[in-house]
PDB file of C-alpha atoms in Angstrom:
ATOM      1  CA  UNK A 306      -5.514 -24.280  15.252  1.00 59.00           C
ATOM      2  CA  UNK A 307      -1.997 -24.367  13.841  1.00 62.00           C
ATOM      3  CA  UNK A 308       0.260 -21.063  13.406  1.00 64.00           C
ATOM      4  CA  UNK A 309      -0.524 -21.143  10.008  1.00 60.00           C
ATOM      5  CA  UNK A 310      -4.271 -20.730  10.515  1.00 56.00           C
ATOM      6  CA  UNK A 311      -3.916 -18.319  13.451  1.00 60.00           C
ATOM      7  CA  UNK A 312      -1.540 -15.881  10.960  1.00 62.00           C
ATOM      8  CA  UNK A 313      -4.301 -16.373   8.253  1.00 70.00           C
ATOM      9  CA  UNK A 314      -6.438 -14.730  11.090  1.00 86.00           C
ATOM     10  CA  UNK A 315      -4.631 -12.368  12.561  1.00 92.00           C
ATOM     11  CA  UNK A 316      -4.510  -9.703   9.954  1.00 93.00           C
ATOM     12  CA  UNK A 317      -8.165  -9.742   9.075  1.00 94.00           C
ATOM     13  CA  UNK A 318      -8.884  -9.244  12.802  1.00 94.00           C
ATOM     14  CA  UNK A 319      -6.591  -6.019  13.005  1.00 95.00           C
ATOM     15  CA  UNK A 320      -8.159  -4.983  10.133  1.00 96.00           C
ATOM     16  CA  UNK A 321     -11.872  -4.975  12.064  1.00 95.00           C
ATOM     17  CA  UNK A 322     -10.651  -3.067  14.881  1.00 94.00           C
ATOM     18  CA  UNK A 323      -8.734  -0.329  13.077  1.00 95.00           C
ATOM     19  CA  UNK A 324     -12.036   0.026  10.525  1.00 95.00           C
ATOM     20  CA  UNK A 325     -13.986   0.541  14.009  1.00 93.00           C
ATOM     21  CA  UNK A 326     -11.074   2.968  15.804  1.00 90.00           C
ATOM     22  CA  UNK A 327     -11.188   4.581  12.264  1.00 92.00           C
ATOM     23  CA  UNK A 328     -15.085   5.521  12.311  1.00 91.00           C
ATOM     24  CA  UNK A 329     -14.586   6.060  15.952  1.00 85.00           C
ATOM     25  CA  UNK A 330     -12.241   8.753  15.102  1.00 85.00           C
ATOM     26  CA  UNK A 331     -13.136   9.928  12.038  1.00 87.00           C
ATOM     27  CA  UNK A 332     -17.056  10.067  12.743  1.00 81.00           C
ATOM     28  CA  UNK A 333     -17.435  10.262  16.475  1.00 76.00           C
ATOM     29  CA  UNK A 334     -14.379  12.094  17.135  1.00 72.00           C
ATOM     30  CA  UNK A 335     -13.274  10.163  19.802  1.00 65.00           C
ATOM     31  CA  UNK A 336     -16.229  10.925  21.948  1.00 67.00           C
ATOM     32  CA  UNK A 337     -17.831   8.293  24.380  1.00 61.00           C
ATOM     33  CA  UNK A 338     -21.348  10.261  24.626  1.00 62.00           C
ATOM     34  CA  UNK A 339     -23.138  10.883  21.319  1.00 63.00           C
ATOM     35  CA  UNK A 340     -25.064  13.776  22.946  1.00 64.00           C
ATOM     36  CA  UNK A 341     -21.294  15.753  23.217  1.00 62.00           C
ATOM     37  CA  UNK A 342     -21.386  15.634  19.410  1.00 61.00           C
ATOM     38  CA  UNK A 343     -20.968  19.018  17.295  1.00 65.00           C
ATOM     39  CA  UNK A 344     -24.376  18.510  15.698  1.00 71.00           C
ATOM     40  CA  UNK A 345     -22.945  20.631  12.544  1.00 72.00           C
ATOM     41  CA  UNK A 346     -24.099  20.291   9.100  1.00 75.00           C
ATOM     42  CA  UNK A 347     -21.260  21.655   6.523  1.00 77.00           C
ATOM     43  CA  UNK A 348     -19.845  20.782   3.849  1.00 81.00           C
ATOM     44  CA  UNK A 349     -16.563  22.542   2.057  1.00 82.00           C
ATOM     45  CA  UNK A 350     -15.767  21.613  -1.180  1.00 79.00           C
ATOM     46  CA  UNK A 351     -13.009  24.295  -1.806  1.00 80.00           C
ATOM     47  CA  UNK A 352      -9.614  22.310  -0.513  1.00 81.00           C
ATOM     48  CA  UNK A 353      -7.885  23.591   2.127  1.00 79.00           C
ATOM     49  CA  UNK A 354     -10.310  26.331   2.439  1.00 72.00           C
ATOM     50  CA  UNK A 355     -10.727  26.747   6.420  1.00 69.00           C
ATOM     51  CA  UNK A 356     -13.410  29.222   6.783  1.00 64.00           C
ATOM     52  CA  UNK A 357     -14.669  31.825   9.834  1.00 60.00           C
ATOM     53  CA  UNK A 358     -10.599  31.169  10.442  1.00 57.00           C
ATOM     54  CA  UNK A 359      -9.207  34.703   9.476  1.00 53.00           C
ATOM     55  CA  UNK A 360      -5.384  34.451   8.875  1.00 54.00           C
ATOM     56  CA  UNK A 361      -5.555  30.724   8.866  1.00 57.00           C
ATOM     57  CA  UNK A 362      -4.148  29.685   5.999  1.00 63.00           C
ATOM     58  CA  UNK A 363      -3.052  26.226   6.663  1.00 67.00           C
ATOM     59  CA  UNK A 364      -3.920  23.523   8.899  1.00 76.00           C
ATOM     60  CA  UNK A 365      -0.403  21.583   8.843  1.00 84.00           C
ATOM     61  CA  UNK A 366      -1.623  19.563  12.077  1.00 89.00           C
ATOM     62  CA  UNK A 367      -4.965  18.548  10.545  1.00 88.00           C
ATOM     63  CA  UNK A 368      -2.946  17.387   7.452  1.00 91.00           C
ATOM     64  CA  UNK A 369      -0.854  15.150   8.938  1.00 94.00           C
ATOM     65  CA  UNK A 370      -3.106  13.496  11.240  1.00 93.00           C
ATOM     66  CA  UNK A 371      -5.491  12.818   8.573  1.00 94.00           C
ATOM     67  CA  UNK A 372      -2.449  11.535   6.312  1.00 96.00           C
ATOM     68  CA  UNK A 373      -1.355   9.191   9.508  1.00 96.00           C
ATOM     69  CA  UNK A 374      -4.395   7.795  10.580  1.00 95.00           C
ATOM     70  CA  UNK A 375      -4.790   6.650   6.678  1.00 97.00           C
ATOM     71  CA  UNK A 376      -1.811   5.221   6.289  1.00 97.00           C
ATOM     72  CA  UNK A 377      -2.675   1.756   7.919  1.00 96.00           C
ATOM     73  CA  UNK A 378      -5.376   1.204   5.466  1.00 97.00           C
ATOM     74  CA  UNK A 379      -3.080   1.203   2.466  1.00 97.00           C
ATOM     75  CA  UNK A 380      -0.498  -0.991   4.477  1.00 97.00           C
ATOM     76  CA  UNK A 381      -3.407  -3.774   5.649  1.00 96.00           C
ATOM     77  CA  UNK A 382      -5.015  -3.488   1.673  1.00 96.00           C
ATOM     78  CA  UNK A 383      -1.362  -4.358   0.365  1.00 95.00           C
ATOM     79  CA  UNK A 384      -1.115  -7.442   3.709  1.00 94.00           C
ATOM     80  CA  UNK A 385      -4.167  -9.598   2.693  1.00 89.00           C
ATOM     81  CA  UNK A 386      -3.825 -12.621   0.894  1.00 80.00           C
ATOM     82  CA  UNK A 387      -5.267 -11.503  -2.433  1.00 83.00           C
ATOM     83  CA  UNK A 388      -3.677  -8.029  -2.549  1.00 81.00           C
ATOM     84  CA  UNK A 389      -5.920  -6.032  -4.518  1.00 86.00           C
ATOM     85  CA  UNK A 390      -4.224  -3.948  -7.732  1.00 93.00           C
ATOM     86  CA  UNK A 391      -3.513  -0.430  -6.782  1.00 95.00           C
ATOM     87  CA  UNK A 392      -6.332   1.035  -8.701  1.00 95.00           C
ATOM     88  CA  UNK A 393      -8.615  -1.041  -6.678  1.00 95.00           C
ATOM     89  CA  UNK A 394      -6.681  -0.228  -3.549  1.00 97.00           C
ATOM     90  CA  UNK A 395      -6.365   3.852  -4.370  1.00 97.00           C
ATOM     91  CA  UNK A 396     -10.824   3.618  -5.003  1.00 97.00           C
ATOM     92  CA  UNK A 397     -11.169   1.815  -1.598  1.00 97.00           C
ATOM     93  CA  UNK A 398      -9.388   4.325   0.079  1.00 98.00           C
ATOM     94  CA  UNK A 399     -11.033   7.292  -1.702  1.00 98.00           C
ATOM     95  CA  UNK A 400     -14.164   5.752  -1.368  1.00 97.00           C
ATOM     96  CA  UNK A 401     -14.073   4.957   2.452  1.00 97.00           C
ATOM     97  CA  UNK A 402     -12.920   8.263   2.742  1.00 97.00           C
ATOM     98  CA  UNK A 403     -15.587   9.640   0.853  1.00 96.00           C
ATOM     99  CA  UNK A 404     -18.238   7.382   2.784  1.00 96.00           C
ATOM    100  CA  UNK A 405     -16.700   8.746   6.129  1.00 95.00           C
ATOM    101  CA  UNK A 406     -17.340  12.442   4.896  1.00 93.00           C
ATOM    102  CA  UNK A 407     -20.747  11.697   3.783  1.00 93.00           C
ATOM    103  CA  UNK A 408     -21.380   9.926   6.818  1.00 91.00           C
ATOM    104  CA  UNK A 409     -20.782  12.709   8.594  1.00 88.00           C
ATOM    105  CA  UNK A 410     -22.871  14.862   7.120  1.00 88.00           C
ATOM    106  CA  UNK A 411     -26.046  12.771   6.652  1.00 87.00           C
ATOM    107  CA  UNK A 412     -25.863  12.402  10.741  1.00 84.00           C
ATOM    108  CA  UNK A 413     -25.169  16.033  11.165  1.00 81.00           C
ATOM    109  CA  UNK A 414     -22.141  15.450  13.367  1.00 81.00           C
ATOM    110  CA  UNK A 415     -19.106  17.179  11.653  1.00 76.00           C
ATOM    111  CA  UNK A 416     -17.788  19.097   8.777  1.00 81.00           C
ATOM    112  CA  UNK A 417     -17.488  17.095   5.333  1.00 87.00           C
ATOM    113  CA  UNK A 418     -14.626  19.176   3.476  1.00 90.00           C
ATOM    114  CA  UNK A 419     -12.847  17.999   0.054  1.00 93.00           C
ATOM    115  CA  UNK A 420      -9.266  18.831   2.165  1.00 92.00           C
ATOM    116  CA  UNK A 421      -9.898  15.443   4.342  1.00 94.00           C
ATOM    117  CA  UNK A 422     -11.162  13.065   1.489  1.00 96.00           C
ATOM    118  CA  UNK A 423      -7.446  14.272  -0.330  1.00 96.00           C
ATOM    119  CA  UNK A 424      -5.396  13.912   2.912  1.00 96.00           C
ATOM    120  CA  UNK A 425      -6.933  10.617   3.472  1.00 97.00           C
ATOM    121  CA  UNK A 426      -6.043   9.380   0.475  1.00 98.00           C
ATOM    122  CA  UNK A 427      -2.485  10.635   0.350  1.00 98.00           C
ATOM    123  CA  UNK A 428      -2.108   8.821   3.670  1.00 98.00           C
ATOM    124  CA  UNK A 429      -3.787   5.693   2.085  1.00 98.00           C
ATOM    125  CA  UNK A 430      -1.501   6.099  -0.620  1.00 98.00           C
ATOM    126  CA  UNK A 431       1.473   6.756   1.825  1.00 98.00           C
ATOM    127  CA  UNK A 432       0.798   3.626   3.390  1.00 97.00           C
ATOM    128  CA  UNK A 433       1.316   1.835   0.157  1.00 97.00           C
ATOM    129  CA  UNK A 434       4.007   2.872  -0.063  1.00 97.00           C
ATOM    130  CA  UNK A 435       5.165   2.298   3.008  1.00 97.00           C
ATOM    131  CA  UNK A 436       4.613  -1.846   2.857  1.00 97.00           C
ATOM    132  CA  UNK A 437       6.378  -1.911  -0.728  1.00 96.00           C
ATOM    133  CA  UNK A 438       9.538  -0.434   1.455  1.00 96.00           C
ATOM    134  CA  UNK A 439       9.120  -2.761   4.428  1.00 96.00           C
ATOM    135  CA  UNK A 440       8.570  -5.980   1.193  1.00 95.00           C
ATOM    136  CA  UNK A 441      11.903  -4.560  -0.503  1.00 96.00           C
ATOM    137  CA  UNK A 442      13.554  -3.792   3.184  1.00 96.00           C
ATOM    138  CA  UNK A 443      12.918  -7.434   3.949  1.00 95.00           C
ATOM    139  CA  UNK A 444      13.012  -8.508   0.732  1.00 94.00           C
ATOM    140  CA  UNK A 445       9.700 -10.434   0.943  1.00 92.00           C
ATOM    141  CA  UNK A 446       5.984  -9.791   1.341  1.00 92.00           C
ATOM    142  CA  UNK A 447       6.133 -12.559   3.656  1.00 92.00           C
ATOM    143  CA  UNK A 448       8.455 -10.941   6.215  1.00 94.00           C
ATOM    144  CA  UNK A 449       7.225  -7.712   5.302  1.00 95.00           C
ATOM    145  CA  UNK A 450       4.105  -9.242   6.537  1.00 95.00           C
ATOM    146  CA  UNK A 451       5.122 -10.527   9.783  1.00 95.00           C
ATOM    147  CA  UNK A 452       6.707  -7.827  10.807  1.00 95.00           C
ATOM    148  CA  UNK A 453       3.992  -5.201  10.189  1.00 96.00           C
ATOM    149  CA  UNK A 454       1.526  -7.412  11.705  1.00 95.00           C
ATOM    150  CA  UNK A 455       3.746  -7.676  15.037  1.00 95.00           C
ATOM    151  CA  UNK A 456       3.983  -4.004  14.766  1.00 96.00           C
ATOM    152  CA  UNK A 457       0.440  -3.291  14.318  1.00 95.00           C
ATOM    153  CA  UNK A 458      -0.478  -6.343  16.759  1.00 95.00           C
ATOM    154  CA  UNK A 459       1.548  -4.242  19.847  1.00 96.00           C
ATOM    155  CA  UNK A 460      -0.406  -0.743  18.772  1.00 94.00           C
ATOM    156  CA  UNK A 461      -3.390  -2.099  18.877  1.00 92.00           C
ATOM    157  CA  UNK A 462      -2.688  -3.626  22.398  1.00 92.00           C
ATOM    158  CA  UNK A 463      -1.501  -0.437  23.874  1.00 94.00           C
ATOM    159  CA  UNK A 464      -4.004   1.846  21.355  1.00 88.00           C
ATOM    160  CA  UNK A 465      -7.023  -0.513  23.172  1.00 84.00           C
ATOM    161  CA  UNK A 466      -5.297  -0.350  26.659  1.00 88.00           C
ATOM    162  CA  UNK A 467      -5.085   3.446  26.271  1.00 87.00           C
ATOM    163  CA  UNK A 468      -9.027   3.614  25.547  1.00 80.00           C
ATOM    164  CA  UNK A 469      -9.410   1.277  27.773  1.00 82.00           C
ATOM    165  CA  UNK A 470      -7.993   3.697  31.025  1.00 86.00           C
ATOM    166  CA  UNK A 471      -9.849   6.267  28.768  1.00 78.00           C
ATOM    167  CA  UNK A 472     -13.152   4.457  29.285  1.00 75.00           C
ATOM    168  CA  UNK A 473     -12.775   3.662  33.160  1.00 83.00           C
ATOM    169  CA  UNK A 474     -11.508   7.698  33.734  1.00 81.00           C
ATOM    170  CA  UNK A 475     -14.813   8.766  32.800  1.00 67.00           C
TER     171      UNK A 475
END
């Protein structure tokens, strides 16, 4: 297999394994034992309505995790071959948000709420935005390309080493 063919793979691959650390996270919150599970059935449709939380208006934190760990999915959308158009890109996004949410609440482990499916999609959105910078920075998809697939090839290394020591801790 020549570069070429090994780059054609590459992306694809880290695409897989941030999809499965995404439902990891998003789903199992990062638990290795489905019985420690909430096993909570809620939904919130109000956004950024946090109840039982009196004087909590805001969840800034929550926000801008759920805005980060979206982020790569608009950045690997805009990195494969046949880059979608962004209204195709935004209702992937939305809707794996959306499935995510749902998911949660048809296995009864979490709280579906309107605020996530938004933040998720601003940090979809974000990372749009995002790879057109790094394409203009470099002043080529192609670059662009390489060098967010270096970057995301070394977090995935240490992201999979960290669960890794994670797994053999406990």
């Amino acid at each position: 297999m020549n570069k070429k063919e090994r780059e054609n793979y590459l992306v694809p691959f880290l695409f897989v394994i941030y999809m499965v650390l995404l439902v990891w996270i998003i789903v199992f919150k990062l638990q290795f034992s489905i019985s420690e599970l909430d096993t909570v059935r809620s939904i919130n449709l109000i956004p950024f309505h946090y109840d039982n939380e009196i004087g909590v208006r805001f969840h800034l934190t929550e926000v801008l995790e759920n805005v980060a760990i979206f982020a790569p999915l608009g950045i690997y959308l805009c990195m494969f071959k046949h880059e979608p158009r962004f209204s195709i890109k935004l209702t992937l996004i939305l809707g794996t948000s959306l499935a995510l949410e749902v998911l949660q609440y048809i296995l009864s482990i979490g709280r579906s709420d309107i605020t996530d499916v938004l933040t998720n999609t601003c940090g979809g959105i974000l990372g749009i935005i995002i790879y057109h910078i790094f394409a203009k920075l470099f002043r080529s998809k192609k670059r662009a390309n390489k060098v967010i697939t270096a970057i995301a090839s070394i977090a995935t290394v240490l992201v999979a080493g960290g669960l890794a020591v994670l797994l053999i801790a406990n």
